[in-house]
XYZ file of N, CA and C in Angstrom:
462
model
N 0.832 -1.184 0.000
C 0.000 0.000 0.000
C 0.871 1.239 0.000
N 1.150 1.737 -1.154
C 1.538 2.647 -1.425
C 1.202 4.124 -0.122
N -0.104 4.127 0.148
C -0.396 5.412 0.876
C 0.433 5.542 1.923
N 1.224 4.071 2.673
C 1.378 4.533 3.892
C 3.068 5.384 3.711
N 3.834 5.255 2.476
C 4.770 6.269 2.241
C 4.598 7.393 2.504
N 5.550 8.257 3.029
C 5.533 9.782 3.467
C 6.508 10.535 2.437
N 6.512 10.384 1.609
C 7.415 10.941 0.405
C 6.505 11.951 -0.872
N 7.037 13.025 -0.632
C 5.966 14.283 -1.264
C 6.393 13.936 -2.514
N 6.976 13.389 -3.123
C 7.583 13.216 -4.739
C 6.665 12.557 -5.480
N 5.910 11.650 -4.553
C 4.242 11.140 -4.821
C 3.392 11.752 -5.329
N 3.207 13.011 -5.143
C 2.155 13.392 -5.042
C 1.470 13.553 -6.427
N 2.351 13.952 -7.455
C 2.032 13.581 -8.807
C 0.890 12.336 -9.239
N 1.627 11.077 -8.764
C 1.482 9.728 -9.160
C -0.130 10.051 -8.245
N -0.293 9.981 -7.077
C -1.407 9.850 -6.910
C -2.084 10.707 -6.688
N -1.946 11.873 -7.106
C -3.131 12.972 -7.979
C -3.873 12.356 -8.967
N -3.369 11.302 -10.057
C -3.606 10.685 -11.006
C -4.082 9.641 -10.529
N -3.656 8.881 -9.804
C -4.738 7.484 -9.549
C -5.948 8.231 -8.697
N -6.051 9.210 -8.356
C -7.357 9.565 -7.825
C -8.381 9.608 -8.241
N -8.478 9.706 -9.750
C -9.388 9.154 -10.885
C -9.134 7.675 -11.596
N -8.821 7.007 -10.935
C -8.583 5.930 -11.366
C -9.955 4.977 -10.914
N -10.236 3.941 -11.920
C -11.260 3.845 -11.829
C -11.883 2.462 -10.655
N -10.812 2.157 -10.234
C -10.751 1.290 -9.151
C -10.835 2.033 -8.144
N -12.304 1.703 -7.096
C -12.411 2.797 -5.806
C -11.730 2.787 -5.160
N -10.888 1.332 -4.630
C -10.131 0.922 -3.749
C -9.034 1.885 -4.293
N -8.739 1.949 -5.364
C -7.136 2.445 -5.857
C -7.551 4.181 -5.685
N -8.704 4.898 -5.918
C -9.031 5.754 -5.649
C -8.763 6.697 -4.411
N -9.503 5.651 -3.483
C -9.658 6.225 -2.150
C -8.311 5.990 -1.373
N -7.667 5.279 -1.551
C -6.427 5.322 -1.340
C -5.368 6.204 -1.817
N -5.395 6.744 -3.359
C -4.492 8.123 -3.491
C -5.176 8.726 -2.770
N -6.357 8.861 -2.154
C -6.749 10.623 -1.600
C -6.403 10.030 -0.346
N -6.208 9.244 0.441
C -6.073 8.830 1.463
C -4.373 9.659 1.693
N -3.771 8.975 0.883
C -2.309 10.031 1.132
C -2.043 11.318 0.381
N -2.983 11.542 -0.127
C -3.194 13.093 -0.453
C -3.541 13.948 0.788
N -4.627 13.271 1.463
C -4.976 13.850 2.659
C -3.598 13.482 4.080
N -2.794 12.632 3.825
C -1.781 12.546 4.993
C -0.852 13.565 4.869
N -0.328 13.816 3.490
C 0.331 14.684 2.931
C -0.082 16.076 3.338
N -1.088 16.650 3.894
C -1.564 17.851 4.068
C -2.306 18.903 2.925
N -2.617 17.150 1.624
C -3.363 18.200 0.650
C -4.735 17.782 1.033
N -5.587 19.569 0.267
C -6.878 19.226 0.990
C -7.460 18.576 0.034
N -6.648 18.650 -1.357
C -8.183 17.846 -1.903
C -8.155 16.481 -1.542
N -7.499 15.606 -1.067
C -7.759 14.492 -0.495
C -9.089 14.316 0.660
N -9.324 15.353 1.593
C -10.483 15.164 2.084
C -11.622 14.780 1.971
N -12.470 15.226 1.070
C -13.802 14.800 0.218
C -14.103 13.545 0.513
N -13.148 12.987 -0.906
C -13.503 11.382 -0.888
C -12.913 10.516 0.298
N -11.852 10.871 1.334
C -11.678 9.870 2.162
C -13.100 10.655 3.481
N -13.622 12.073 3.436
C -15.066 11.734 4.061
C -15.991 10.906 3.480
N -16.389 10.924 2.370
C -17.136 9.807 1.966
C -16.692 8.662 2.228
N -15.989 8.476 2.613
C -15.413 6.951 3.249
C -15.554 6.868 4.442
N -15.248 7.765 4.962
C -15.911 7.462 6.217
C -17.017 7.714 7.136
N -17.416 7.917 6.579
C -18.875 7.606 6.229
C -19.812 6.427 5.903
N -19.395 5.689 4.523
C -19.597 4.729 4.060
C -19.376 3.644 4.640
N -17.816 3.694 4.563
C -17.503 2.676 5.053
C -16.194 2.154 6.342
N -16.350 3.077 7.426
C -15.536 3.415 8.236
C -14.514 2.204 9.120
N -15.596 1.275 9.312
C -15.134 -0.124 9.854
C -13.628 -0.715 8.653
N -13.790 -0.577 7.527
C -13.144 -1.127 6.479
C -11.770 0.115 6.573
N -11.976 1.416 6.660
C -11.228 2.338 6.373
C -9.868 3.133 7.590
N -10.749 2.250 8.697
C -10.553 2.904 10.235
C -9.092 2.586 10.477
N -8.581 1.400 10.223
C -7.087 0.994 10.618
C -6.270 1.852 9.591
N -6.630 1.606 8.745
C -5.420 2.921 7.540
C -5.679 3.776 7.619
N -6.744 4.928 8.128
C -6.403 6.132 8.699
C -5.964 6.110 10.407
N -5.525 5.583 10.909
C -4.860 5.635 12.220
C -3.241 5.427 11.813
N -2.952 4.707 10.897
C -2.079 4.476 10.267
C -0.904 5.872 9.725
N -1.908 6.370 8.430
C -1.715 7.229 7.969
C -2.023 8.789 8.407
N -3.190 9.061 8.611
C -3.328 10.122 8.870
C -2.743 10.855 9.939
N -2.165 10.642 10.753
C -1.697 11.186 11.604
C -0.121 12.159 11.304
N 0.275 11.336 10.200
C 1.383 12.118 9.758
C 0.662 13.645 9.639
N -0.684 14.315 9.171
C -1.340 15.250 8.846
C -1.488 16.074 9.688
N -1.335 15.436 11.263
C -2.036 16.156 12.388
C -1.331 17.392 12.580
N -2.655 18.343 12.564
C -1.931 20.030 12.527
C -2.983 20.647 11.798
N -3.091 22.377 12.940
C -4.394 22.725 13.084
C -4.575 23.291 11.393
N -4.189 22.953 10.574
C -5.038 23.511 9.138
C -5.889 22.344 9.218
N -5.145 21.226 8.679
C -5.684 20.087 8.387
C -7.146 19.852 8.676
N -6.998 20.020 10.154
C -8.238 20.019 10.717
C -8.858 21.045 11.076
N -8.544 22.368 10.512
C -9.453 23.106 10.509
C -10.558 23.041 8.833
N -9.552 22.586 8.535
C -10.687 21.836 6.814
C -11.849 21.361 7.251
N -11.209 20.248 7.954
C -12.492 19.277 8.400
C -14.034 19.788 9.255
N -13.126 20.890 10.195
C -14.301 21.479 10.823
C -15.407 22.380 9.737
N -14.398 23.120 9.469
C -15.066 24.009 8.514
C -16.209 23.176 7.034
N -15.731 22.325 6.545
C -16.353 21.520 5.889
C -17.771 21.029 6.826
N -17.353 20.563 8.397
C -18.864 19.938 9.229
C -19.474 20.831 9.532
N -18.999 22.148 9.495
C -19.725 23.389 10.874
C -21.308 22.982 10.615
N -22.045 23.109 9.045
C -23.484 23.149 8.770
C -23.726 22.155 8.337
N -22.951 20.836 8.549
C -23.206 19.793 7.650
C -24.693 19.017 8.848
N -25.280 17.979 7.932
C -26.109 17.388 8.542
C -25.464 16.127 9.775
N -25.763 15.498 10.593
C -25.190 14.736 11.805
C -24.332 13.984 11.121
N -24.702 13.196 9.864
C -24.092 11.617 9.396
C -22.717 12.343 9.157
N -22.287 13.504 8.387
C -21.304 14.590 7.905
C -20.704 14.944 8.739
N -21.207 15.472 9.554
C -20.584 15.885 11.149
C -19.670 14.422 12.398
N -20.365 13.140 12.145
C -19.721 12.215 12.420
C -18.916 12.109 11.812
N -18.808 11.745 10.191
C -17.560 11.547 9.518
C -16.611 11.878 9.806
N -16.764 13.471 9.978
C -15.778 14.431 9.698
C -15.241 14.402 11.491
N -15.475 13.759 12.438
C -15.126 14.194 13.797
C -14.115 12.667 13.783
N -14.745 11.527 13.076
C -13.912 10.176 12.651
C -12.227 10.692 12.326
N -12.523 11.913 11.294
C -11.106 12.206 10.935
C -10.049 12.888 11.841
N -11.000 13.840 12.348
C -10.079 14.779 13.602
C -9.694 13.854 14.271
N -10.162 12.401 14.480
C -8.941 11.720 15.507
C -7.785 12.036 15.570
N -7.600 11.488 13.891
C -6.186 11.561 13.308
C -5.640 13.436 13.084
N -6.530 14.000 13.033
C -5.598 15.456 12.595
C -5.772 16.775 13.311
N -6.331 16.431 14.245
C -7.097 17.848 14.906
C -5.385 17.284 16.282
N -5.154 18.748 17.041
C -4.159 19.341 17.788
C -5.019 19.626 18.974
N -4.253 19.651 19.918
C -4.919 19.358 21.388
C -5.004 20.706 21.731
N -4.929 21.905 21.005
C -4.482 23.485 20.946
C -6.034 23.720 20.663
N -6.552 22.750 20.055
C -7.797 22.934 18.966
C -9.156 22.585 19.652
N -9.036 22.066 21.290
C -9.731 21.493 21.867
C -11.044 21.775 22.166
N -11.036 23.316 22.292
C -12.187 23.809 22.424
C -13.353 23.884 21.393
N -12.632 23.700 20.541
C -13.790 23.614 19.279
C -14.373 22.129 18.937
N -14.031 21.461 19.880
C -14.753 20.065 20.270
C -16.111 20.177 21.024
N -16.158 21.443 22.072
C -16.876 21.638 22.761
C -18.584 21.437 22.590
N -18.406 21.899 21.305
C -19.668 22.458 20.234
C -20.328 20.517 20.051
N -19.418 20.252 19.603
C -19.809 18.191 19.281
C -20.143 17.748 20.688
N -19.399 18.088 21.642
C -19.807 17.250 22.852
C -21.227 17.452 23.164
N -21.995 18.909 22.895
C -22.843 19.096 23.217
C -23.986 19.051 22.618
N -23.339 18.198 21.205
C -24.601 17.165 20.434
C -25.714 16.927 20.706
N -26.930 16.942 20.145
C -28.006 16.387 20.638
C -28.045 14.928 19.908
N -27.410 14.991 18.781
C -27.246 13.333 17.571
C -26.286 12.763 18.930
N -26.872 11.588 18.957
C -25.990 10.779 19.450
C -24.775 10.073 19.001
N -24.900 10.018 17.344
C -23.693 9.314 16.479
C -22.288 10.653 16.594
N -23.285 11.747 16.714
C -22.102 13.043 16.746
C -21.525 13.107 17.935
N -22.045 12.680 19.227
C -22.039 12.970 20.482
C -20.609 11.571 20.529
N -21.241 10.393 20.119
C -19.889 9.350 20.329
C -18.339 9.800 19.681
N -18.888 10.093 18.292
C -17.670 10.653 17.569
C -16.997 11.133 18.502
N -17.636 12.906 19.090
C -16.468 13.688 19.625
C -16.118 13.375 21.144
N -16.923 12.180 21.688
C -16.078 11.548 22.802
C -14.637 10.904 22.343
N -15.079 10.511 20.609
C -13.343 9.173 20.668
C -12.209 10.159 20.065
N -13.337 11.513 20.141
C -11.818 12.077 19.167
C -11.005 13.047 20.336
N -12.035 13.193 21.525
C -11.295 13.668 22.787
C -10.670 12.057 23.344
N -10.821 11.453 23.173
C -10.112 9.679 23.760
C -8.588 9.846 23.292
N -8.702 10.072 21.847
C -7.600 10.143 20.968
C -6.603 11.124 21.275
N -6.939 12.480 21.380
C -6.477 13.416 21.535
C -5.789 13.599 23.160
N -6.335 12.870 23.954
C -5.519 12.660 24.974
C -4.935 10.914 25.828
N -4.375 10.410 24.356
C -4.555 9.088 24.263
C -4.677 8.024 25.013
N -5.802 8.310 24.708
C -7.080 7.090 25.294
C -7.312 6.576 23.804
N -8.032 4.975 23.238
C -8.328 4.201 22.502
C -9.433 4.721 21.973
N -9.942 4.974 20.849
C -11.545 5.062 20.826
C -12.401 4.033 20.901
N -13.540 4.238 21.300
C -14.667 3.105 21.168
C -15.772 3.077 20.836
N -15.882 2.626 19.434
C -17.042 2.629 18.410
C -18.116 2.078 18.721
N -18.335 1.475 19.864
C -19.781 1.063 20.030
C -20.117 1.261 21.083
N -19.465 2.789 22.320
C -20.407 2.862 23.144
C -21.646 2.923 23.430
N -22.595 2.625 24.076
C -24.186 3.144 24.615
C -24.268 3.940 24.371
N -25.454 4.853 24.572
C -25.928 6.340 24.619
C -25.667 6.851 25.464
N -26.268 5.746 26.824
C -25.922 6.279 28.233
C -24.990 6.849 28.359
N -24.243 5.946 28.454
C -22.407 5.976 28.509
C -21.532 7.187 27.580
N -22.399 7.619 26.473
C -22.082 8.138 25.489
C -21.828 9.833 26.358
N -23.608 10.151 26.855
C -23.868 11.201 27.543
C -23.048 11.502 28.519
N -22.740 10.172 29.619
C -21.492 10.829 30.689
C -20.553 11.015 29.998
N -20.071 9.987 28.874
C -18.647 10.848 28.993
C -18.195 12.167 28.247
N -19.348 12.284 27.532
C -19.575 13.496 27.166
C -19.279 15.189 28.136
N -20.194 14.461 29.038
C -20.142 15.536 30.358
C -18.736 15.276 30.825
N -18.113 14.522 31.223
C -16.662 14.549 31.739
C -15.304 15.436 31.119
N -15.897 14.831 29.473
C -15.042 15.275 28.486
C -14.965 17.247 28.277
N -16.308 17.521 28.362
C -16.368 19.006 28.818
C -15.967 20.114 29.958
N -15.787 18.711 30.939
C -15.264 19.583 32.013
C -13.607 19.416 31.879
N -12.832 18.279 31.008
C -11.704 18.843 31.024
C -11.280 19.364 30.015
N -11.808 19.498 28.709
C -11.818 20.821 27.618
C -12.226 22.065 28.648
């Protein structure tokens, strides 16, 4: 898997497979388009996670983190600020990997979710951010405290 290289000399080669017509081969140039710190890689690896996050989740923990740094993830926010919940999860999936612990407060806004899928997100991406594991299938219950916890130390 080519993406998990950190070599900008790439970036050519998979600008071009990004239209390639294999999704797998697709979503994977934008995958290190987006590690690389380009934005157009974002898009389609949100639609991925989205889609299909379970499948996508280990190669962005992988990769993306080389990215982490507050542009990166100020893309991402800015892209969720008005998005609908499913959009707003995606996009909080990614800040695992790229959002800065500088950036914390603007988590605040997700914790205080009324969507519950948004509300888990920005518990795992405060998990992450002060590394703790995330966990994709908390309760609601569970979801809500740690929600509240997570606010009092943002």
């Amino acid at each position: 898997r080519l993406c998990r290289f950190d070599d900008p000399s790439l970036l050519p080669a998979f600008r071009a497979w990004v239209d390639d017509p294999d999704p797998r081969t697709s979503l994977h140039a934008s995958m290190f388009l987006l590690a690389m710190k380009q934005k157009e890689g974002l898009e389609p690896v949100l639609v991925a996670a989205r889609k299909q996050w379970a499948e996508i989740a280990p190669l962005a923990a992988e990769v993306l983190p080389r990215a982490r740094a507050a542009e990166s993830a100020q893309w991402v926010f800015a892209r969720i600020a008005q998005a609908p919940p499913v959009e707003r999860m995606a996009g909080l999936r990614l800040l695992r990997h790229l959002m800065v612990r500088d950036q914390a407060v603007l988590l605040r806004t997700y914790l205080q979710a009324s969507d519950h899928t948004v509300l888990r997100e920005a518990v795992n991406v405060a998990r992450v951010l002060h590394d703790e594991p995330p966990v994709d299938d908390l309760p609601v219950f569970q979801v809500i405290e740690m929600s509240k916890q997570w606010l009092q130390k943002l």
